């Protein structure tokens, strides 16, 4: 059985090896549009084990009604992606089974909670937003006078 730390060190690909994790956070389902123009939904989960955390994206919303916060589950037939960060992708072929409880330290559970419920972005001026690092979440304060 994989741990999150061991999984993060693996190549991005589909896996059948089970990983046992605790669901520390369940985000709000979000709507997205596929390349074919279909509207679908996904939900971000914050998962943790005794040592580490990982983000999971659930694309099969039928599974969401069976998941409860702080449940310990065994996940099989998932896809690991690693760009830009390690993410477990949960699809309709993914098996999610409830299992015996694992103890997750409070600091790791808090870190997992922040994965699907991030704090609000820092407020910056328009002048500073232009020089902010790439892929950094910010909120802009100011007035737009022109766009180039």
mmCIF file of C-alpha atoms in Angstrom:
data_model
loop_
_atom_site.group_PDB
_atom_site.id
_atom_site.type_symbol
_atom_site.label_atom_id
_atom_site.label_comp_id
_atom_site.label_asym_id
_atom_site.label_seq_id
_atom_site.Cartn_x
_atom_site.Cartn_y
_atom_site.Cartn_z
ATOM 1 C CA UNK A 1 0.000 0.000 0.000
ATOM 2 C CA UNK A 2 1.273 3.474 -0.904
ATOM 3 C CA UNK A 3 1.671 6.392 1.469
ATOM 4 C CA UNK A 4 1.246 9.923 0.145
ATOM 5 C CA UNK A 5 5.008 10.543 0.444
ATOM 6 C CA UNK A 6 5.787 7.427 -1.585
ATOM 7 C CA UNK A 7 3.124 8.324 -4.167
ATOM 8 C CA UNK A 8 4.513 11.852 -4.629
ATOM 9 C CA UNK A 9 7.874 10.301 -5.536
ATOM 10 C CA UNK A 10 6.327 8.176 -8.321
ATOM 11 C CA UNK A 11 5.853 8.927 -12.015
ATOM 12 C CA UNK A 12 2.588 10.591 -13.061
ATOM 13 C CA UNK A 13 0.353 7.830 -14.455
ATOM 14 C CA UNK A 14 -2.698 5.701 -13.562
ATOM 15 C CA UNK A 15 -2.251 3.558 -10.439
ATOM 16 C CA UNK A 16 -4.055 0.515 -9.075
ATOM 17 C CA UNK A 17 -2.007 0.388 -5.861
ATOM 18 C CA UNK A 18 -4.227 1.408 -2.954
ATOM 19 C CA UNK A 19 -3.513 4.514 -0.914
ATOM 20 C CA UNK A 20 -5.124 4.934 2.520
ATOM 21 C CA UNK A 21 -5.991 8.541 3.378
ATOM 22 C CA UNK A 22 -8.230 10.665 5.567
ATOM 23 C CA UNK A 23 -10.541 13.220 3.943
ATOM 24 C CA UNK A 24 -9.636 16.410 5.821
ATOM 25 C CA UNK A 25 -11.465 18.869 3.556
ATOM 26 C CA UNK A 26 -14.126 18.857 0.858
ATOM 27 C CA UNK A 27 -14.305 21.937 -1.347
ATOM 28 C CA UNK A 28 -17.310 23.442 -3.063
ATOM 29 C CA UNK A 29 -18.200 21.715 -6.366
ATOM 30 C CA UNK A 30 -17.148 23.881 -9.317
ATOM 31 C CA UNK A 31 -18.491 23.886 -12.862
ATOM 32 C CA UNK A 32 -16.187 23.688 -15.867
ATOM 33 C CA UNK A 33 -16.681 23.335 -19.618
ATOM 34 C CA UNK A 34 -15.022 20.516 -21.578
ATOM 35 C CA UNK A 35 -13.396 20.970 -24.995
ATOM 36 C CA UNK A 36 -16.602 19.519 -26.491
ATOM 37 C CA UNK A 37 -18.639 22.264 -24.809
ATOM 38 C CA UNK A 38 -20.224 20.077 -22.106
ATOM 39 C CA UNK A 39 -20.702 21.517 -18.630
ATOM 40 C CA UNK A 40 -19.368 19.251 -15.879
ATOM 41 C CA UNK A 41 -18.460 19.543 -12.214
ATOM 42 C CA UNK A 42 -15.381 18.834 -10.132
ATOM 43 C CA UNK A 43 -14.629 19.026 -6.412
ATOM 44 C CA UNK A 44 -11.273 19.547 -4.713
ATOM 45 C CA UNK A 45 -10.494 17.343 -1.704
ATOM 46 C CA UNK A 46 -7.739 17.780 0.859
ATOM 47 C CA UNK A 47 -6.338 14.327 1.733
ATOM 48 C CA UNK A 48 -3.821 13.386 4.424
ATOM 49 C CA UNK A 49 -2.108 10.418 6.008
ATOM 50 C CA UNK A 50 0.212 10.284 9.033
ATOM 51 C CA UNK A 51 3.065 12.048 7.215
ATOM 52 C CA UNK A 52 1.865 14.187 4.317
ATOM 53 C CA UNK A 53 -0.977 15.829 2.390
ATOM 54 C CA UNK A 54 -2.096 15.829 -1.235
ATOM 55 C CA UNK A 55 -4.740 17.528 -3.328
ATOM 56 C CA UNK A 56 -7.344 15.343 -5.037
ATOM 57 C CA UNK A 57 -9.800 16.391 -7.735
ATOM 58 C CA UNK A 58 -13.039 14.405 -7.890
ATOM 59 C CA UNK A 59 -14.690 14.378 -11.321
ATOM 60 C CA UNK A 60 -17.405 11.799 -10.541
ATOM 61 C CA UNK A 61 -19.907 13.779 -8.477
ATOM 62 C CA UNK A 62 -21.938 10.615 -7.723
ATOM 63 C CA UNK A 63 -19.107 9.560 -5.393
ATOM 64 C CA UNK A 64 -19.280 12.876 -3.509
ATOM 65 C CA UNK A 65 -22.548 12.003 -1.755
ATOM 66 C CA UNK A 66 -20.846 8.990 -0.126
ATOM 67 C CA UNK A 67 -17.802 10.917 1.137
ATOM 68 C CA UNK A 68 -17.845 12.502 4.575
ATOM 69 C CA UNK A 69 -15.394 14.861 6.196
ATOM 70 C CA UNK A 70 -12.818 13.001 8.351
ATOM 71 C CA UNK A 71 -13.674 9.595 6.806
ATOM 72 C CA UNK A 72 -10.708 7.307 6.215
ATOM 73 C CA UNK A 73 -10.836 5.769 2.752
ATOM 74 C CA UNK A 74 -8.854 3.426 0.534
ATOM 75 C CA UNK A 75 -8.462 4.753 -3.023
ATOM 76 C CA UNK A 76 -7.654 2.532 -6.007
ATOM 77 C CA UNK A 77 -7.610 3.044 -9.803
ATOM 78 C CA UNK A 78 -6.709 6.735 -9.637
ATOM 79 C CA UNK A 79 -4.470 8.909 -11.789
ATOM 80 C CA UNK A 80 -1.461 10.777 -10.377
ATOM 81 C CA UNK A 81 -0.601 14.066 -12.049
ATOM 82 C CA UNK A 82 2.371 16.180 -11.025
ATOM 83 C CA UNK A 83 2.158 19.443 -12.948
ATOM 84 C CA UNK A 84 2.464 21.961 -11.279
ATOM 85 C CA UNK A 85 1.963 20.030 -8.029
ATOM 86 C CA UNK A 86 1.102 16.399 -7.193
ATOM 87 C CA UNK A 87 -2.629 15.795 -7.626
ATOM 88 C CA UNK A 88 -4.695 12.619 -7.389
ATOM 89 C CA UNK A 89 -7.402 12.560 -10.065
ATOM 90 C CA UNK A 90 -10.525 10.606 -9.093
ATOM 91 C CA UNK A 91 -12.720 9.507 -12.014
ATOM 92 C CA UNK A 92 -15.681 7.176 -12.470
ATOM 93 C CA UNK A 93 -13.338 4.152 -12.624
ATOM 94 C CA UNK A 94 -11.759 5.090 -9.273
ATOM 95 C CA UNK A 95 -12.716 2.868 -6.340
ATOM 96 C CA UNK A 96 -13.195 4.675 -3.019
ATOM 97 C CA UNK A 97 -13.880 2.402 -0.038
ATOM 98 C CA UNK A 98 -14.308 3.321 3.609
ATOM 99 C CA UNK A 99 -11.783 1.625 5.873
ATOM 100 C CA UNK A 100 -10.411 1.655 9.423
ATOM 101 C CA UNK A 101 -9.446 5.007 10.880
ATOM 102 C CA UNK A 102 -5.944 6.475 10.708
ATOM 103 C CA UNK A 103 -4.709 9.158 13.071
ATOM 104 C CA UNK A 104 -3.555 12.319 11.313
ATOM 105 C CA UNK A 105 -1.589 14.891 13.337
ATOM 106 C CA UNK A 106 -3.420 18.212 13.754
ATOM 107 C CA UNK A 107 -0.852 20.257 11.795
ATOM 108 C CA UNK A 108 -1.055 17.894 8.802
ATOM 109 C CA UNK A 109 -4.886 17.897 8.947
ATOM 110 C CA UNK A 110 -4.836 21.716 8.974
ATOM 111 C CA UNK A 111 -2.502 21.739 5.944
ATOM 112 C CA UNK A 112 -4.866 19.355 4.104
ATOM 113 C CA UNK A 113 -7.837 21.568 4.997
ATOM 114 C CA UNK A 114 -6.116 24.566 3.371
ATOM 115 C CA UNK A 115 -5.763 22.627 0.096
ATOM 116 C CA UNK A 116 -9.469 22.813 -0.695
ATOM 117 C CA UNK A 117 -10.247 25.903 1.390
ATOM 118 C CA UNK A 118 -7.345 28.309 0.755
ATOM 119 C CA UNK A 119 -7.147 31.606 2.616
ATOM 120 C CA UNK A 120 -8.137 34.735 0.686
ATOM 121 C CA UNK A 121 -5.493 36.166 -1.607
ATOM 122 C CA UNK A 122 -3.424 39.110 -0.422
ATOM 123 C CA UNK A 123 -4.571 42.564 -1.575
ATOM 124 C CA UNK A 124 -2.086 44.440 -3.812
ATOM 125 C CA UNK A 125 -2.162 47.595 -5.889
ATOM 126 C CA UNK A 126 -2.353 47.473 -9.680
ATOM 127 C CA UNK A 127 1.248 48.660 -9.868
ATOM 128 C CA UNK A 128 2.461 45.754 -7.693
ATOM 129 C CA UNK A 129 0.246 43.193 -9.476
ATOM 130 C CA UNK A 130 2.206 43.632 -12.682
ATOM 131 C CA UNK A 131 5.412 42.509 -10.959
ATOM 132 C CA UNK A 132 3.926 39.716 -8.822
ATOM 133 C CA UNK A 133 5.350 36.200 -9.320
ATOM 134 C CA UNK A 134 3.676 33.918 -11.865
ATOM 135 C CA UNK A 135 0.920 31.579 -10.578
ATOM 136 C CA UNK A 136 0.536 33.587 -7.366
ATOM 137 C CA UNK A 137 -3.012 34.241 -6.236
ATOM 138 C CA UNK A 138 -3.627 37.952 -5.585
ATOM 139 C CA UNK A 139 -6.524 40.340 -5.272
ATOM 140 C CA UNK A 140 -6.109 43.648 -7.042
ATOM 141 C CA UNK A 141 -7.147 46.954 -5.547
ATOM 142 C CA UNK A 142 -7.297 49.977 -7.810
ATOM 143 C CA UNK A 143 -8.971 51.438 -10.855
ATOM 144 C CA UNK A 144 -8.352 50.199 -14.392
ATOM 145 C CA UNK A 145 -7.848 53.133 -16.760
ATOM 146 C CA UNK A 146 -6.493 51.249 -19.790
ATOM 147 C CA UNK A 147 -5.551 47.720 -20.814
ATOM 148 C CA UNK A 148 -2.605 47.001 -23.094
#
